[in-house]
Coordinates of C-alpha atoms in Angstrom, one line a residue:
Chain A
M1 CA -23.4 -12.0 27.2
T2 CA -21.9 -11.6 23.8
I3 CA -20.6 -14.7 22.1
T4 CA -18.0 -13.9 19.5
G5 CA -17.0 -16.7 17.2
P6 CA -14.0 -16.9 15.0
T7 CA -13.7 -14.0 12.6
R8 CA -12.8 -13.9 8.9
A9 CA -9.3 -12.8 10.1
D10 CA -9.0 -15.9 12.2
A11 CA -10.1 -18.1 9.3
L12 CA -7.5 -16.4 7.1
L13 CA -4.7 -16.9 9.7
D14 CA -5.8 -20.5 10.1
A15 CA -5.5 -20.9 6.4
L16 CA -2.1 -19.3 6.4
D17 CA -1.0 -21.8 9.2
R18 CA -2.3 -24.8 7.2
G19 CA -1.0 -23.6 3.9
L20 CA 2.5 -22.4 4.7
P21 CA 4.1 -25.9 5.0
H22 CA 2.8 -26.5 1.5
G23 CA 3.8 -23.1 0.2
E24 CA 0.3 -21.8 0.0
I25 CA -0.9 -18.4 1.3
P26 CA -4.5 -17.2 1.3
V27 CA -4.8 -14.1 -0.9
G28 CA -7.3 -12.5 1.5
L29 CA -4.3 -11.4 3.6
F30 CA -3.8 -8.7 1.0
G31 CA -7.3 -7.3 1.1
N32 CA -9.2 -8.1 4.2
Q33 CA -10.2 -5.2 6.4
E34 CA -10.2 -7.2 9.7
I35 CA -6.7 -8.5 8.9
Y36 CA -5.6 -5.0 8.3
D37 CA -7.0 -3.6 11.5
R38 CA -5.3 -6.4 13.4
E39 CA -2.0 -5.7 11.6
L40 CA -2.1 -2.1 12.8
R41 CA -2.4 -3.3 16.5
R42 CA -0.4 -6.5 16.5
L43 CA 2.4 -5.7 14.1
F44 CA 2.8 -2.0 13.9
G45 CA 1.6 -1.5 17.5
R46 CA 4.2 -3.9 18.8
C47 CA 7.2 -4.5 16.4
W48 CA 10.3 -2.3 16.1
V49 CA 9.5 0.0 13.2
F50 CA 12.0 2.1 11.2
L51 CA 11.5 5.8 11.5
A52 CA 14.5 7.8 10.4
H53 CA 18.3 7.9 10.0
E54 CA 20.3 9.7 12.6
S55 CA 21.9 11.9 9.8
E56 CA 18.5 13.4 9.2
I57 CA 18.4 14.9 12.7
E58 CA 22.1 15.7 13.4
A59 CA 21.8 19.0 15.3
K60 CA 20.0 19.5 18.6
G61 CA 16.4 20.4 17.9
D62 CA 16.4 18.8 14.5
Y63 CA 13.2 16.8 13.9
V64 CA 11.3 14.9 11.3
L65 CA 7.7 13.8 11.3
R66 CA 7.3 10.0 10.7
K67 CA 4.8 7.2 10.9
I68 CA 4.2 4.1 13.0
G69 CA 1.3 2.4 11.4
E70 CA -1.0 5.2 10.4
D71 CA 0.0 7.5 13.3
S72 CA 2.4 10.4 13.3
F73 CA 5.4 10.6 15.6
I74 CA 7.9 13.4 16.0
V75 CA 11.5 12.1 15.9
I76 CA 13.6 14.8 17.5
R77 CA 17.2 15.2 18.8
D78 CA 16.9 16.9 22.2
E79 CA 19.2 19.4 23.9
H80 CA 21.3 16.6 25.3
G81 CA 21.8 14.8 22.0
G82 CA 19.3 12.1 22.7
I83 CA 16.6 11.0 20.2
N84 CA 13.0 11.1 21.3
V85 CA 10.0 9.6 19.5
L86 CA 6.9 11.6 20.5
F87 CA 3.3 10.8 19.6
D88 CA 2.1 13.9 17.7
A89 CA -1.0 14.7 19.8
C90 CA -1.4 17.4 22.5
R91 CA -2.2 16.0 25.9
H92 CA -5.0 18.6 26.3
R93 CA -7.3 17.8 23.3
G94 CA -5.3 15.5 21.1
V95 CA -4.4 18.2 18.5
Q96 CA -1.4 17.7 16.2
V97 CA 1.4 19.8 17.5
C98 CA 4.1 19.3 14.8
R99 CA 3.0 21.1 11.7
S100 CA 6.1 20.6 9.4
D101 CA 7.5 17.5 7.9
S102 CA 10.9 18.4 9.2
G103 CA 12.7 21.4 10.9
N104 CA 14.6 22.6 13.9
T105 CA 12.9 23.8 17.0
S106 CA 13.3 24.3 20.8
H107 CA 9.6 23.6 21.4
F108 CA 6.3 22.6 19.9
R109 CA 3.2 24.7 20.7
C110 CA -0.3 23.4 20.2
P111 CA -2.3 25.7 17.9
Y112 CA -5.5 25.1 19.9
H113 CA -4.8 26.4 23.4
G114 CA -1.1 26.8 23.4
W115 CA 0.2 23.9 25.5
T116 CA 3.9 24.0 24.9
Y117 CA 6.4 21.1 25.0
N118 CA 10.2 20.9 24.8
T119 CA 12.4 18.6 22.7
K120 CA 12.0 15.8 25.2
G121 CA 8.2 16.1 25.0
D122 CA 7.9 17.6 28.5
L123 CA 5.1 20.1 29.1
V124 CA 6.8 23.4 29.8
G125 CA 3.8 25.7 29.9
A126 CA 0.5 27.0 28.7
P127 CA -1.0 30.5 28.4
L128 CA -2.0 32.1 31.8
W129 CA -0.8 29.0 33.5
R130 CA -1.6 30.1 37.1
N131 CA -5.2 31.0 36.2
A132 CA -5.8 27.9 34.1
F133 CA -3.7 25.1 35.6
G134 CA -2.0 26.5 38.8
G135 CA -1.6 23.5 41.2
M136 CA -1.6 20.9 38.4
P137 CA 1.8 19.2 37.9
K138 CA 3.4 19.5 34.5
E139 CA 5.1 16.2 35.0
G140 CA 3.0 13.4 33.5
N141 CA 1.3 15.8 31.0
G142 CA 4.0 15.8 28.4
L143 CA 3.7 14.3 24.9
T144 CA 3.3 10.6 25.0
K145 CA 6.5 8.7 24.0
A146 CA 7.1 5.6 22.1
A147 CA 7.8 2.7 24.5
K148 CA 11.3 2.2 23.3
V149 CA 13.7 3.9 20.9
A150 CA 17.0 2.5 19.6
S151 CA 19.3 2.9 16.7
Y152 CA 21.5 0.5 14.8
H153 CA 24.1 1.9 12.4
G154 CA 22.2 5.2 12.6
L155 CA 18.9 3.6 11.6
V156 CA 16.4 4.8 14.2
F157 CA 13.6 2.3 15.2
A158 CA 10.9 2.6 17.8
T159 CA 8.3 0.3 19.3
L160 CA 5.0 1.1 21.0
D161 CA 5.2 -2.1 23.1
P162 CA 7.0 -1.9 26.5
S163 CA 7.2 -5.7 26.4
A164 CA 9.3 -5.6 23.1
P165 CA 12.8 -7.2 23.4
P166 CA 15.8 -4.9 22.8
L167 CA 16.2 -3.9 19.2
E168 CA 19.3 -6.1 18.6
E169 CA 17.4 -9.1 20.0
Y170 CA 14.5 -8.3 17.7
L171 CA 16.8 -8.0 14.7
G172 CA 18.5 -11.3 15.6
G173 CA 20.6 -12.6 12.8
M174 CA 19.6 -9.7 10.6
A175 CA 22.0 -7.4 12.5
W176 CA 24.9 -9.3 11.1
Y177 CA 23.8 -8.6 7.6
L178 CA 23.1 -4.9 8.3
D179 CA 26.7 -4.7 9.6
L180 CA 28.1 -5.9 6.3
L181 CA 26.5 -3.1 4.4
F182 CA 26.1 -0.2 6.8
G183 CA 29.3 -1.0 8.8
L184 CA 31.7 -1.5 5.9
N185 CA 33.9 1.4 7.0
E186 CA 34.1 3.5 10.2
H187 CA 32.4 6.5 8.7
G188 CA 29.0 4.9 8.2
M189 CA 26.2 6.2 6.0
E190 CA 24.1 9.2 5.7
I191 CA 20.8 10.1 3.9
V192 CA 20.7 12.3 0.8
G193 CA 18.2 15.0 1.5
A194 CA 14.7 14.0 2.5
P195 CA 12.6 10.9 1.6
Q196 CA 10.4 10.7 -1.4
R197 CA 6.8 9.8 -0.5
F198 CA 4.2 8.3 -2.9
V199 CA 1.0 6.5 -2.4
I200 CA -0.2 3.6 -4.6
D201 CA -3.3 1.4 -4.4
A202 CA -1.6 -1.7 -3.1
N203 CA -1.3 -3.5 0.2
W204 CA 1.8 -2.7 2.2
K205 CA 2.9 -6.4 2.4
S206 CA 3.6 -6.5 -1.3
G207 CA 6.6 -4.3 -0.8
S208 CA 7.9 -6.3 2.1
D209 CA 7.3 -9.6 0.2
N210 CA 9.1 -8.3 -2.8
F211 CA 12.2 -7.0 -0.9
A212 CA 12.4 -10.2 1.2
G213 CA 14.0 -11.7 -1.9
D214 CA 11.7 -11.9 -4.9
D215 CA 14.5 -11.9 -7.5
Y216 CA 12.6 -14.1 -10.0
H217 CA 10.4 -11.2 -11.0
L218 CA 13.3 -9.3 -12.5
G219 CA 13.4 -11.4 -15.6
T220 CA 9.8 -10.5 -16.6
L221 CA 8.7 -7.4 -14.8
H222 CA 12.0 -5.5 -15.0
R223 CA 13.2 -6.9 -18.3
S224 CA 13.3 -3.4 -19.8
V225 CA 16.2 -2.4 -17.5
W226 CA 18.5 -4.7 -19.4
E227 CA 17.3 -3.4 -22.7
I228 CA 18.4 0.1 -21.7
G229 CA 21.6 -1.0 -20.0
A230 CA 20.6 0.1 -16.5
F231 CA 21.8 -3.0 -14.7
P232 CA 25.0 -4.9 -15.5
V233 CA 24.4 -8.4 -14.4
P234 CA 22.5 -10.6 -16.9
F235 CA 19.2 -12.0 -15.4
R236 CA 20.3 -15.7 -15.3
E237 CA 23.6 -14.8 -13.7
N238 CA 21.8 -12.5 -11.3
M239 CA 19.8 -15.5 -10.1
M240 CA 23.0 -17.1 -8.7
G241 CA 23.5 -16.3 -5.1
Y242 CA 22.0 -16.9 -1.7
H243 CA 18.6 -16.6 0.0
V244 CA 18.9 -16.1 3.7
Q245 CA 16.3 -16.4 6.4
A246 CA 18.4 -14.3 8.8
A247 CA 16.0 -14.6 11.7
P248 CA 12.3 -15.4 12.0
G249 CA 10.5 -12.7 9.9
H250 CA 13.7 -11.0 8.6
S251 CA 14.8 -12.2 5.1
L252 CA 17.3 -11.2 2.5
S253 CA 18.9 -12.2 -0.7
F254 CA 22.4 -11.8 -2.3
S255 CA 23.2 -11.9 -5.9
M256 CA 26.7 -13.4 -5.8
A257 CA 29.1 -14.9 -8.3
P258 CA 29.9 -18.6 -7.7
T259 CA 33.6 -17.7 -7.3
E260 CA 35.6 -14.6 -6.4
D261 CA 37.3 -14.6 -9.7
E262 CA 34.1 -14.2 -11.7
P263 CA 34.0 -10.9 -13.7
G264 CA 31.4 -8.4 -12.8
P265 CA 30.7 -5.9 -10.0
K266 CA 32.0 -6.5 -6.5
F267 CA 30.9 -4.8 -3.3
F268 CA 27.5 -3.9 -4.9
G269 CA 29.2 -2.0 -7.6
F270 CA 30.7 0.7 -5.3
P271 CA 33.6 2.7 -6.7
E272 CA 37.1 1.3 -6.1
E273 CA 38.3 4.4 -4.3
L274 CA 35.4 3.8 -1.8
V275 CA 36.0 0.1 -1.6
A276 CA 39.6 0.9 -0.6
T277 CA 38.3 2.4 2.7
F278 CA 36.4 -0.8 3.6
D279 CA 38.0 -2.8 6.4
T280 CA 37.4 -5.6 8.8
S281 CA 37.9 -3.6 12.0
R282 CA 34.2 -3.4 12.6
I283 CA 33.1 -6.6 10.8
S284 CA 34.3 -10.1 10.4
A285 CA 36.3 -11.6 7.5
H286 CA 33.2 -13.6 6.6
Q287 CA 31.1 -10.5 6.4
L288 CA 33.7 -8.6 4.4
D289 CA 33.9 -11.6 2.0
I290 CA 30.1 -11.7 1.5
A291 CA 30.1 -8.0 0.8
R292 CA 33.0 -8.3 -1.6
R293 CA 31.4 -11.0 -3.7
S294 CA 27.9 -9.4 -3.7
R295 CA 26.4 -7.7 -6.6
V296 CA 23.0 -7.2 -5.1
M297 CA 21.7 -7.3 -1.5
V298 CA 18.0 -6.9 -1.0
A299 CA 16.5 -7.3 2.5
N300 CA 13.4 -6.8 4.6
V301 CA 13.3 -6.2 8.3
F302 CA 9.9 -7.3 9.6
P303 CA 7.5 -5.8 9.2
N304 CA 8.0 -3.0 6.6
F305 CA 11.6 -1.8 6.4
S306 CA 13.5 -2.7 3.3
I307 CA 17.0 -2.2 2.1
L308 CA 18.5 -2.6 -1.4
A309 CA 22.2 -2.2 -2.6
L310 CA 23.1 -2.8 -6.2
P311 CA 24.9 -1.4 -9.2
M312 CA 22.7 0.8 -11.4
T313 CA 22.8 3.7 -13.8
E314 CA 20.1 6.1 -15.0
D315 CA 21.9 6.6 -18.3
G316 CA 23.8 3.6 -19.5
A317 CA 25.2 5.4 -22.6
H318 CA 27.2 7.9 -20.5
H319 CA 27.7 6.4 -17.0
P320 CA 28.6 2.9 -16.0
P321 CA 26.5 1.4 -13.2
T322 CA 27.6 2.4 -9.7
G323 CA 26.6 1.1 -6.2
V324 CA 23.2 2.5 -5.1
V325 CA 21.7 2.1 -1.6
T326 CA 18.1 2.8 -1.0
I327 CA 16.1 2.2 2.1
R328 CA 12.4 2.4 2.3
T329 CA 9.3 1.8 4.4
W330 CA 6.0 0.4 3.2
Q331 CA 3.7 2.4 5.4
P332 CA 0.2 1.0 5.7
H333 CA -2.4 3.5 4.5
G334 CA -5.6 1.6 4.7
V335 CA -6.0 -2.0 3.6
G336 CA -5.8 -1.1 -0.1
Q337 CA -3.1 1.6 0.0
V338 CA 0.6 1.9 0.8
E339 CA 2.6 5.0 1.2
I340 CA 6.1 4.3 0.1
W341 CA 8.9 6.3 1.8
N342 CA 12.1 6.1 -0.1
W343 CA 15.5 7.3 1.1
F344 CA 18.9 7.2 -0.7
C345 CA 22.0 6.4 1.4
V346 CA 25.6 7.2 0.7
Y347 CA 28.8 6.5 2.8
K348 CA 29.7 9.7 4.6
N349 CA 33.3 9.6 3.3
M350 CA 32.3 9.4 -0.4
T351 CA 33.4 12.4 -2.4
P352 CA 30.7 14.9 -3.5
A353 CA 31.1 13.5 -7.1
Q354 CA 30.6 9.9 -5.9
K355 CA 27.6 10.9 -3.8
D356 CA 26.0 12.8 -6.8
R357 CA 26.6 9.8 -9.1
A358 CA 25.1 7.4 -6.6
Y359 CA 22.1 9.6 -6.0
R360 CA 21.4 10.2 -9.7
A361 CA 21.7 6.5 -10.5
G362 CA 19.4 5.7 -7.6
L363 CA 16.9 8.3 -8.5
G364 CA 16.7 7.2 -12.1
T365 CA 16.1 3.6 -11.2
F366 CA 14.6 3.1 -7.7
S367 CA 12.1 5.9 -7.3
M368 CA 8.6 6.3 -8.6
G369 CA 10.0 7.8 -11.7
G370 CA 12.8 5.3 -11.9
A371 CA 13.3 2.6 -14.6
F372 CA 13.0 -0.3 -12.0
E373 CA 10.4 1.0 -9.6
M374 CA 7.8 2.3 -12.0
D375 CA 7.0 -1.2 -13.0
D376 CA 6.8 -2.7 -9.5
T377 CA 3.7 -0.8 -8.6
E378 CA 1.8 -2.3 -11.6
P379 CA 1.4 -5.9 -10.3
W380 CA 1.1 -4.9 -6.6
I381 CA -2.0 -2.9 -7.4
T382 CA -3.7 -6.0 -8.8
V383 CA -2.5 -8.3 -5.9
S384 CA -4.5 -6.1 -3.6
R385 CA -7.5 -6.2 -5.9
T386 CA -7.3 -10.0 -5.9
G387 CA -7.0 -9.8 -2.1
R388 CA -10.4 -8.1 -1.9
S389 CA -11.9 -10.5 -4.3
V390 CA -15.1 -12.4 -3.5
A391 CA -14.3 -14.9 -6.2
A392 CA -11.0 -15.7 -4.6
D393 CA -12.8 -16.4 -1.4
L394 CA -15.5 -18.5 -2.9
L395 CA -13.1 -20.4 -5.1
D396 CA -10.6 -21.0 -2.3
F397 CA -7.9 -19.3 -4.3
K398 CA -4.5 -19.5 -2.8
L399 CA -1.2 -18.0 -3.7
N400 CA 1.7 -20.3 -4.7
Y401 CA 4.9 -19.7 -2.7
Q402 CA 6.4 -23.2 -3.4
M403 CA 9.6 -22.2 -5.3
G404 CA 12.6 -23.9 -3.7
M405 CA 10.7 -26.3 -1.6
P406 CA 11.9 -30.0 -1.6
G407 CA 11.5 -31.3 -5.2
V408 CA 10.6 -27.8 -6.6
G409 CA 13.4 -26.2 -8.6
I410 CA 17.1 -26.3 -8.1
A411 CA 17.6 -24.4 -4.8
K412 CA 19.4 -26.3 -2.1
P413 CA 20.2 -25.6 1.6
V414 CA 23.7 -24.4 2.2
E415 CA 25.3 -26.4 5.1
D416 CA 28.4 -24.3 5.6
W417 CA 26.9 -20.8 5.4
P418 CA 29.1 -18.6 7.5
G419 CA 26.4 -16.2 8.6
P420 CA 23.4 -16.5 10.9
G421 CA 20.2 -18.0 9.8
I422 CA 19.1 -20.5 7.1
S423 CA 20.6 -20.1 3.7
Y424 CA 19.8 -21.5 0.2
W425 CA 22.0 -21.5 -2.9
T426 CA 20.5 -20.0 -6.0
R427 CA 17.8 -17.5 -5.6
Y428 CA 15.1 -19.7 -7.3
E429 CA 13.6 -19.9 -3.8
E430 CA 10.7 -18.5 -1.9
G431 CA 11.6 -19.7 1.6
V432 CA 12.6 -16.1 2.3
Q433 CA 9.0 -15.1 1.9
R434 CA 7.6 -18.1 3.7
N435 CA 9.8 -17.0 6.6
L436 CA 8.2 -13.5 6.5
Y437 CA 4.7 -14.9 6.6
R438 CA 5.5 -17.5 9.2
F439 CA 6.6 -14.8 11.6
Y440 CA 3.7 -12.6 10.4
G441 CA 1.2 -15.4 11.4
D442 CA 2.9 -15.8 14.8
M443 CA 2.8 -12.1 15.5
M444 CA -0.8 -11.8 14.4
R445 CA -1.8 -14.6 16.9
A446 CA 0.5 -13.6 19.8
E447 CA -1.3 -12.4 22.8
P448 CA -0.3 -9.0 24.4
G449 CA 3.0 -9.3 26.1
A450 CA 3.9 -12.6 24.4
W451 CA 6.4 -12.8 21.5
P452 CA 7.4 -15.5 19.0
K453 CA 11.0 -16.7 18.9
F454 CA 13.6 -14.4 17.4
S455 CA 16.1 -17.1 16.5
F456 CA 15.8 -20.5 14.7
D457 CA 18.1 -22.0 17.4
D458 CA 15.8 -21.4 20.4
Chain B
M1 CA 14.9 40.5 -18.3
G2 CA 11.9 41.9 -20.2
R3 CA 8.4 40.7 -20.1
V4 CA 7.2 39.3 -23.4
M5 CA 3.8 41.0 -24.0
A6 CA 0.8 38.8 -24.7
G7 CA -0.1 39.1 -28.4
S8 CA 3.4 39.8 -29.6
P9 CA 4.9 37.4 -32.2
L10 CA 7.4 36.0 -29.7
Y11 CA 4.6 35.3 -27.2
D12 CA 2.5 33.6 -29.8
E13 CA 5.5 31.5 -30.8
V14 CA 6.0 30.4 -27.1
V15 CA 2.3 29.5 -26.7
Q16 CA 2.4 27.5 -29.9
W17 CA 5.5 25.7 -28.7
M18 CA 3.9 24.8 -25.4
D19 CA 0.7 23.6 -27.2
I20 CA 2.7 21.4 -29.6
E21 CA 4.7 20.0 -26.7
A22 CA 1.6 19.0 -24.9
E23 CA 0.2 17.4 -28.0
L24 CA 3.3 15.3 -28.5
L25 CA 3.3 14.2 -24.9
D26 CA -0.4 13.4 -24.8
E27 CA -0.1 11.3 -28.0
Y28 CA 2.9 9.3 -26.7
R29 CA 5.1 10.8 -29.3
E30 CA 7.9 11.0 -26.8
R31 CA 10.8 10.4 -29.1
E32 CA 9.6 13.2 -31.4
W33 CA 9.3 15.4 -28.4
L34 CA 12.8 14.5 -27.1
E35 CA 14.6 14.8 -30.4
G36 CA 12.7 17.8 -31.8
M37 CA 12.0 20.0 -28.8
V38 CA 14.6 19.2 -26.1
S39 CA 18.1 20.6 -25.9
Q40 CA 21.0 18.2 -25.5
E41 CA 22.0 20.3 -22.5
V42 CA 18.6 20.2 -20.8
V43 CA 18.3 20.1 -17.0
Y44 CA 14.8 18.7 -16.2
Q45 CA 13.9 18.6 -12.5
V46 CA 10.9 17.8 -10.3
P47 CA 12.1 18.8 -6.8
L48 CA 10.9 17.2 -3.7
R49 CA 8.5 19.2 -1.5
Q50 CA 7.7 19.1 2.2
T51 CA 5.1 20.7 4.3
V52 CA 6.8 23.5 6.3
E53 CA 5.7 26.6 8.2
R54 CA 4.9 29.7 6.1
A55 CA 8.0 31.5 7.4
R56 CA 10.2 28.8 5.9
G57 CA 8.9 29.3 2.4
T58 CA 7.3 26.9 -0.1
G59 CA 8.9 23.6 1.2
F60 CA 11.0 22.7 -1.8
V61 CA 14.1 20.9 -0.6
D62 CA 17.4 21.9 -2.1
G63 CA 19.1 19.2 -4.1
V64 CA 16.5 16.5 -3.7
Y65 CA 14.1 15.4 -6.4
H66 CA 11.5 13.1 -7.7
L67 CA 13.1 13.5 -11.1
D68 CA 16.5 15.0 -12.0
E69 CA 17.1 14.3 -15.6
T70 CA 19.7 15.0 -18.3
Y71 CA 19.2 14.5 -22.0
G72 CA 20.9 11.0 -21.6
S73 CA 18.6 9.9 -18.8
L74 CA 15.5 11.3 -20.6
R75 CA 16.6 9.3 -23.6
S76 CA 16.9 6.3 -21.4
R77 CA 13.3 6.8 -20.2
V78 CA 12.0 7.2 -23.7
A79 CA 13.8 4.1 -24.8
R80 CA 12.4 2.2 -21.8
N81 CA 8.9 3.1 -22.8
E82 CA 9.6 1.8 -26.3
T83 CA 10.6 -1.7 -25.1
A84 CA 8.0 -4.5 -25.1
Y85 CA 8.4 -4.7 -21.3
A86 CA 7.4 -1.3 -20.1
W87 CA 4.6 -2.7 -18.1
A88 CA 4.0 0.6 -16.3
E89 CA 2.8 2.2 -19.5
D90 CA 1.6 -0.7 -21.6
P91 CA -1.4 -0.5 -21.8
P92 CA -0.6 3.2 -21.5
S93 CA -2.3 5.5 -19.1
R94 CA -4.4 8.2 -20.7
I95 CA -2.9 11.6 -20.0
R96 CA -3.7 15.1 -20.9
H97 CA -1.6 18.2 -20.3
F98 CA -3.5 21.3 -19.5
V99 CA -1.2 24.3 -19.8
T100 CA -2.4 27.7 -18.8
N101 CA -1.3 31.1 -17.3
I102 CA 1.7 31.3 -19.7
R103 CA 4.0 34.2 -18.8
A104 CA 7.2 34.8 -20.8
S105 CA 10.2 36.9 -20.4
E106 CA 13.2 37.5 -22.6
D107 CA 16.8 37.6 -21.6
G108 CA 19.2 37.5 -24.6
D109 CA 18.8 34.2 -26.3
A110 CA 16.9 32.7 -23.5
I111 CA 13.1 32.9 -23.0
G112 CA 11.9 32.2 -19.5
V113 CA 8.4 30.7 -19.5
R114 CA 6.2 30.1 -16.5
S115 CA 3.1 28.1 -16.9
N116 CA 0.5 26.4 -14.8
L117 CA 0.2 22.7 -15.5
L118 CA -2.6 20.2 -14.7
I119 CA -2.1 16.6 -15.8
F120 CA -5.2 14.5 -15.9
R121 CA -4.4 10.8 -15.9
T122 CA -6.5 7.7 -15.9
R123 CA -5.6 4.1 -16.6
Q124 CA -7.5 0.9 -17.2
E125 CA -11.1 1.2 -16.0
Q126 CA -10.5 4.0 -13.6
T127 CA -13.2 6.7 -13.3
Q128 CA -11.4 8.9 -10.8
P129 CA -8.5 10.7 -12.4
Q130 CA -5.1 11.0 -11.0
L131 CA -4.3 14.7 -11.0
L132 CA -0.9 16.3 -10.9
S133 CA -1.0 20.1 -10.5
G134 CA 2.0 22.4 -10.4
E135 CA 3.9 25.2 -12.1
R136 CA 6.5 24.7 -14.8
R137 CA 9.4 27.1 -14.8
D138 CA 11.1 26.6 -18.2
V139 CA 13.8 28.2 -20.1
L140 CA 13.6 27.9 -23.9
R141 CA 16.6 28.6 -26.0
R142 CA 17.0 29.0 -29.7
E143 CA 19.3 26.4 -31.2
D144 CA 19.9 26.6 -34.9
G145 CA 16.8 28.7 -35.1
V146 CA 14.6 26.2 -33.3
L147 CA 13.2 26.7 -29.8
K148 CA 14.4 24.0 -27.5
L149 CA 13.7 23.1 -23.9
Y150 CA 16.8 24.1 -22.0
R151 CA 15.6 24.1 -18.4
R152 CA 12.5 22.7 -16.8
R153 CA 11.7 22.9 -13.1
V154 CA 8.2 21.5 -12.2
L155 CA 7.0 22.8 -8.9
L156 CA 4.3 20.3 -7.8
D157 CA 1.4 21.2 -5.5
L158 CA 2.0 17.9 -3.7
T159 CA 4.3 16.5 -1.0
V160 CA 3.1 12.9 -1.3
I161 CA 2.7 11.9 -4.9
G162 CA -0.6 10.1 -5.6
T163 CA -0.1 8.4 -9.0
H164 CA 1.1 4.9 -9.5
N165 CA 4.4 6.0 -11.1
L166 CA 6.1 8.9 -12.9
S167 CA 6.6 7.2 -16.2
I168 CA 5.0 10.2 -17.8
F169 CA 6.7 13.5 -18.8
F170 CA 5.6 16.8 -17.3

C-alpha cells in the first residue's frame, strides 16, 4: 500500500487559503511544477477556455488550430454551420491530423495511415477500408470532441469537462460586462486577420493577474507611454474608476471620470461616428451609461482570457488616440513559459479607415512590439523566477495583495453599483486579483464533478 | 529591373549602407539611424506568419503584422527607448545584426535589396541567445543624394516569436 502525504502543491494551496484573507499569496504558485501540472488538469481540463472568434471561421469548412492547456484542438465550422472543437489526434495512433494553423477544408486526413475525418470529426474512411477495417463501425471512431462548445458575442469557448455548467452560468456576472463592450451595437465585432503569438519566460497567471485589474502598474512600468503621448488620460486621473469582481474568478476594471461632464475620452475613445451607432436595444441603460463614461475597460475571464478596450495611438504627433480592443489568451507552456495569443477586434460596421486606424493604434501599443506591452513582459519574467526560488520557500516569502483592504488605501465598496458583482471606487484596489486567486484555489481543490459557486449571491 | 552585379560601385555602396545600418542599430544609435538613413515616407513591416500546407505558399498573412510602422511610429519607438522608463531595454539587451546574401537590383531611382538577417540577442545573464532569423526585402531610394530606407519587409522564419519583446529594430 502506498501512503501519499500532502504534496508541495497542497502546502502552497493551504498557504493561499490562509493568506488570502490577509492579502498574502505564496509566490510558489508562479513557479512550482506540481502546481502547474494540477492547473493543466483542474483548471484547463475543466473550465470554459476561450479558443477563437466566430469571425475567424465564417465559411463552412473554415478552421483554426487552437489550444486548451497545452493541447491542440481544431475549431471548425461544419457543413451545417455548426462549430466543432476536435482534439487534434487521430483515433488510430494519436497522430496530429491538422497540419496548418488555419484554412478551409472538407476533411482532415491523417498522414500516417490515412484515416480521414469530416468537418464534424466523424471518421469517413481509411485506405482499403474493406480489407483493413471491414466490419468495424465508423461510428465511435471519430475525432474526440471537447465536452461542450458555446459562444457568446461570437467568442467561442469550450470545456473538456462534461460536468461544466452552461457557458453563461460559468461567466455569471461577467456576461453583463461583456455585453456592454461586445454588444454595443447590433453588428457586433470581428477579428482583424490572425492572432499574434509570442512566447516569454513567465508564468501564465501573470497575464491573468495583470488584466484582472492591475492599473497601479501603469504609473511606473508604462510611464514611457505618457512621455510619447500614446495614451490621453493622465495616470492619476486614470486611477479613478471602478474595480469589479463580476463573479467568482472573473474580474475587471473601468477607468471612469467621476462625472459624465468630465472632459476626456468617452466610450473607450471610439470615434464619434461609431458611437452614433451604439444603442440600448441589446443592452440596458445602465450598461450603456458605464460604456459611455468609460475610458478603459480591462478584464479577465477565468482562467486565461483577457480583454482590453482603451484609447491609444502609435504616433501621438500625427494621430489622436482612438479606441482599441484587444483580446488575448495566456496559454500555459510549461510552468515557466507562457504563449501569448493576441487578437485585435473591431466593430463590423466600422469604416475601413476606422478599422485601419484602430488596428495600427493597437499594434503599436498592445503587441510584443508595442509601446505598452513590450514593458509588461519584463517584470513577469522575474515573477516566475521568484516563483521557482528556494530562498522564497525557505524565507517564507509571500506576495502582498493588500491594496484596498480595510484600512489600506482609499478604495471603498460601492453600495449602489448598478451591475452584477462587488464593486469598489477608485482603482487603488487588489480585490479583483484576490477574487481571481480565491476562485483559483477553489478550482484547484475541487474534486472531479464538483464546482465552486459562480455567484456571490448563492 | 536590372540586377546590380557584385563588385560594381552601386553594389559596394549598398553593402556599405547595410553594414553601417547594422552598426548603428547594434550600438543603440537609433535616432542617428532614423534621422540619417530612413525616408520620411518609409513603410516598415514585419508580417505575421502561419504554418500552412506547401500548396498555400509561405504562410504570410495579408494585412496582419507584428510591426507595421511609418516614420511617425518609428520616431515614437525611438523616443520611447530614450525615456528613463523604457524598462524593456534598460538595461539594454545586447544585439547583433548579421546581414548576408545581399542581392540588389535597380529600377530607376529605387534599389531593391534582399538580404538574409540573423539577429543574435542576449539580455542580463542569459547564456542562450534569442535568435531571430529572416529575410529583409528592402527598397532604398536616393533622397537629396543620400540613400534612404524607403521600404522594409522582414519575412521572419518564425510563426511564434520567441523573444521577450520587439523593442529592437530589424
